[in-house]
Short mmCIF file of C-alpha atoms in Angstrom, two decimals:
data_model
loop_
_atom_site.label_atom_id
_atom_site.label_comp_id
_atom_site.label_asym_id
_atom_site.label_seq_id
_atom_site.Cartn_x
_atom_site.Cartn_y
_atom_site.Cartn_z
CA THR F 1 76.44 75.02 38.41
CA ALA F 2 75.75 78.57 38.64
CA LEU F 3 75.66 78.52 42.40
CA ILE F 4 79.07 76.28 42.73
CA VAL F 5 80.62 78.86 40.60
CA GLY F 6 79.39 81.67 42.63
CA LEU F 7 80.26 80.09 46.10
CA TYR F 8 83.88 79.63 44.61
CA LEU F 9 84.07 82.93 43.32
CA ALA F 10 82.71 84.54 46.45
CA LEU F 11 84.60 82.50 49.03
CA VAL F 12 87.88 81.73 47.51
CA ALA F 13 88.37 83.75 44.62
CA ALA F 14 87.10 87.10 45.73
CA PRO F 15 89.80 89.35 47.69
CA PRO F 16 88.92 90.28 51.23
CA ASP F 17 87.68 93.72 51.96
CA TYR F 18 90.13 96.09 52.56
CA GLN F 19 88.04 97.10 55.94
CA GLN F 20 85.77 94.24 56.58
CA GLY F 21 88.50 91.61 55.96
CA GLU F 22 87.23 87.87 55.21
CA ALA F 23 83.91 88.90 56.94
CA ALA F 24 82.94 90.61 53.85
CA ARG F 25 82.32 87.09 52.29
CA ILE F 26 79.10 86.71 54.11
CA MET F 27 77.49 89.88 52.00
CA TYR F 28 77.93 87.58 48.66
CA VAL F 29 75.50 85.14 50.38
CA HIS F 30 73.51 87.64 52.29
CA VAL F 31 72.92 90.60 49.71
CA PRO F 32 71.57 88.14 46.68
CA ALA F 33 69.13 86.79 49.40
CA ALA F 34 67.95 90.10 50.34
CA TRP F 35 67.17 90.87 46.74
CA MET F 36 65.59 87.58 46.19
CA ALA F 37 63.48 88.16 49.24
CA MET F 38 62.22 91.39 47.90
CA PHE F 39 61.85 90.14 44.21
CA VAL F 40 60.05 86.88 45.15
CA TYR F 41 57.27 88.60 47.14
CA GLY F 42 56.95 91.45 44.40
CA SER F 43 56.34 88.30 41.93
CA MET F 44 53.69 87.01 44.60
CA ALA F 45 52.11 90.25 44.73
CA MET F 46 51.83 90.56 40.94
CA ALA F 47 50.45 86.92 40.82
CA SER F 48 48.09 87.78 43.05
CA ALA F 49 47.00 90.64 40.97
CA VAL F 50 46.79 88.71 38.09
CA ALA F 51 44.34 86.34 39.94
CA PHE F 52 42.25 89.16 40.74
CA ILE F 53 41.91 90.95 37.41
CA TRP F 54 42.20 88.17 34.99
CA LYS F 55 41.16 85.12 36.82
CA HIS F 56 44.24 83.06 35.53
CA PRO F 57 44.09 79.74 37.04
CA LEU F 58 47.82 79.38 37.53
CA ALA F 59 48.49 82.92 39.10
CA ASP F 60 47.39 81.81 42.70
CA VAL F 61 49.31 78.52 42.17
CA ALA F 62 52.49 80.73 41.20
CA ALA F 63 51.68 82.61 44.37
CA LYS F 64 51.42 79.92 46.96
CA ALA F 65 54.30 77.58 45.37
CA SER F 66 56.83 81.08 45.89
CA ALA F 67 55.77 81.84 49.37
CA PRO F 68 58.17 79.18 51.07
CA ILE F 69 60.98 79.68 48.79
CA GLY F 70 60.49 83.53 49.48
CA ALA F 71 60.30 82.82 53.33
CA VAL F 72 63.64 80.75 52.81
CA PHE F 73 65.47 83.60 51.06
CA THR F 74 64.18 85.83 54.01
CA ALA F 75 65.65 83.77 56.45
CA LEU F 76 69.01 83.20 54.90
CA ALA F 77 69.27 86.96 54.50
CA LEU F 78 68.21 87.53 58.46
CA ILE F 79 70.97 85.10 59.37
CA THR F 80 73.45 86.02 57.25
CA GLY F 81 72.88 89.59 58.23
CA MET F 82 73.42 88.32 61.75
CA LEU F 83 76.43 86.58 61.60
CA TRP F 84 77.74 89.66 59.59
CA GLY F 85 76.58 92.38 62.08
CA GLN F 86 77.94 90.73 65.47
CA PRO F 87 81.44 91.39 64.32
CA MET F 88 80.98 94.64 62.48
CA TRP F 89 78.39 96.62 64.69
CA GLY F 90 79.21 94.51 67.80
CA ALA F 91 75.46 93.04 68.05
CA TRP F 92 73.57 90.47 66.69
CA TRP F 93 70.49 92.85 66.05
CA VAL F 94 69.81 96.40 66.09
CA TRP F 95 66.07 97.64 65.47
CA ASP F 96 66.83 100.05 62.49
CA ALA F 97 64.41 100.37 59.45
CA ARG F 98 65.77 97.99 57.03
CA LEU F 99 66.33 95.22 59.43
CA THR F 100 62.72 95.83 60.91
CA SER F 101 61.11 95.92 57.57
CA VAL F 102 62.82 92.69 56.68
CA LEU F 103 61.65 91.11 59.53
CA ILE F 104 57.94 92.04 58.83
CA LEU F 105 58.50 90.71 55.38
CA PHE F 106 59.76 87.39 56.75
CA PHE F 107 56.25 87.54 58.95
CA LEU F 108 54.29 88.32 55.82
CA TYR F 109 55.48 85.15 53.82
CA LEU F 110 55.06 83.18 57.23
CA GLY F 111 51.40 84.65 57.44
CA TYR F 112 50.79 83.77 53.80
CA ILE F 113 51.34 80.38 53.98
CA VAL F 114 49.35 79.82 57.37
CA LEU F 115 46.68 81.25 55.81
CA TRP F 116 46.15 79.06 52.83
CA GLY F 117 46.17 76.33 55.63
CA ALA F 118 43.68 78.10 58.00
CA ILE F 119 41.15 78.20 55.27
CA GLU F 120 39.89 74.88 54.17
CA GLU F 121 37.68 76.30 51.11
CA PRO F 122 40.23 76.56 48.60
CA THR F 123 38.13 79.64 46.98
CA ARG F 124 38.06 81.54 50.12
CA ALA F 125 41.65 80.81 51.06
CA ALA F 126 43.01 81.97 47.70
CA ARG F 127 40.80 85.20 48.23
CA ALA F 128 42.01 85.93 51.50
CA ALA F 129 45.92 85.04 50.82
CA ARG F 130 45.71 87.49 47.31
CA ILE F 131 44.54 90.48 49.72
CA LEU F 132 47.35 90.02 52.09
CA ALA F 133 50.18 89.70 49.36
CA LEU F 134 48.65 92.72 47.66
CA VAL F 135 48.71 94.70 51.09
CA GLY F 136 51.55 93.43 52.31
CA ALA F 137 53.63 94.34 48.94
CA ILE F 138 53.86 97.84 50.34
CA ASN F 139 56.56 96.85 52.49
CA VAL F 140 58.57 95.74 49.40
CA PRO F 141 59.44 99.76 48.50
CA ILE F 142 60.00 100.45 52.29
CA ILE F 143 62.90 97.97 52.54
CA HIS F 144 64.37 99.21 49.42
CA PHE F 145 64.34 102.84 50.36
CA SER F 146 64.63 102.54 54.20
CA VAL F 147 68.58 103.74 53.83
CA GLU F 148 67.33 106.64 52.23
CA TRP F 149 64.12 107.78 54.10
CA TRP F 150 65.66 107.09 57.46
CA SER F 151 69.03 106.76 59.15
CA THR F 152 70.43 103.18 59.37
CA LEU F 153 73.09 101.41 59.75
CA HIS F 154 72.97 99.91 56.48
CA GLN F 155 74.83 101.57 53.51
CA GLY F 156 73.24 103.01 50.46
CA ALA F 157 73.01 101.18 47.08
CA THR F 158 76.49 99.89 45.58
CA VAL F 159 75.27 97.87 42.62
CA PHE F 160 72.34 99.44 41.27
CA ARG F 161 73.11 103.34 41.00
CA ALA F 162 72.80 105.75 38.39
CA ASP F 163 76.55 106.56 38.28
CA GLY F 164 77.65 102.81 38.21
CA PRO F 165 78.37 100.33 40.63
CA ALA F 166 80.45 101.52 43.54
CA MET F 167 82.41 98.14 44.09
CA SER F 168 85.51 96.54 42.19
CA THR F 169 84.84 93.75 39.06
CA SER F 170 86.63 91.26 41.37
CA MET F 171 83.73 91.77 44.07
CA LEU F 172 80.96 92.61 41.59
CA ILE F 173 81.42 89.62 39.75
CA PRO F 174 80.97 87.09 42.49
CA LEU F 175 77.95 88.88 43.95
CA LEU F 176 76.09 88.98 40.44
CA THR F 177 76.64 85.23 40.04
CA MET F 178 75.38 84.49 43.37
CA ALA F 179 72.34 86.60 42.33
CA LEU F 180 72.32 84.43 39.05
CA ALA F 181 72.40 81.33 40.80
CA TYR F 182 69.53 82.37 43.07
CA ASN F 183 67.05 83.45 40.55
CA VAL F 184 67.86 80.25 38.81
CA LEU F 185 67.15 78.04 42.42
CA TYR F 186 63.80 80.26 42.67
CA ALA F 187 62.74 79.04 39.01
CA ALA F 188 63.70 75.64 39.62
CA PHE F 189 62.23 74.80 42.88
CA LEU F 190 58.88 77.27 41.69
CA LEU F 191 58.23 75.00 38.76
CA ILE F 192 58.79 71.94 41.09
CA ARG F 193 56.29 73.14 43.52
CA MET F 194 53.88 74.68 40.85
CA ARG F 195 53.65 71.12 39.46
CA THR F 196 53.13 69.47 42.94
CA GLU F 197 50.38 71.82 43.80
CA ILE F 198 48.66 71.21 40.49
CA SER F 199 48.92 67.27 40.86
CA GLU F 200 47.72 67.53 44.28
CA ARG F 201 44.50 69.65 43.36
CA ARG F 202 43.85 67.19 40.64
CA LEU F 203 43.79 64.08 43.08
CA ARG F 204 41.42 66.23 45.56
CA THR F 205 39.14 66.81 42.76
CA ILE F 206 38.98 63.35 42.01
CA ARG F 207 38.57 62.44 45.64
CA LEU F 208 35.83 64.54 45.97
CA GLY F 209 34.00 63.44 42.72
CA LEU F 210 34.40 59.70 44.11
CA GLU F 211 33.16 60.95 47.37
CA ALA F 212 29.99 62.84 45.77
CA ASN F 213 29.47 59.49 43.69
CA ALA F 214 29.44 57.08 46.26
CA VAL F 215 26.88 59.56 48.27
#
């Protein structure tokens, strides 16, 4: 429901931007996707830290389940960013700090997913994935502060500012509604994927037990 409401507010109800016109509507999809790309990876890094320190059995499950979801959000941010950049900047892609660091984030997601599949022994795979998630987490603040640390084509923060959002309520509400919808989608898909992963691990344990008994 939140996604339907958010899309209606963003694509129909929100006014066109006085400079960007109708093209600004892409930002209602792009900006929350970029937020989620960083948030999900941060969640993976936190779960990996919990797995390392407290050995919580669900921590690795949560991190592993989050990775494909975060990869989709990152891909959505990159694709919508290119769709917006072509008419605004005159190019589909430019190698500025923000775009490059988000692309690196996408590769980190892919590397994390591939790592789980490349190592057959679950304990070794989990340990290697935790290390990658924690090391890669340094890229998240780089993405966030890239527009302040380097000269980029991206504008600075307009929502999370010390002096308040620098945009009208008619545009802020659709943006935050889409962000809420993305968070709800993430939580729903995460629970589904975690449940599936736990079921697969139980089946794997049962199968190995049966094979051991057969021998």
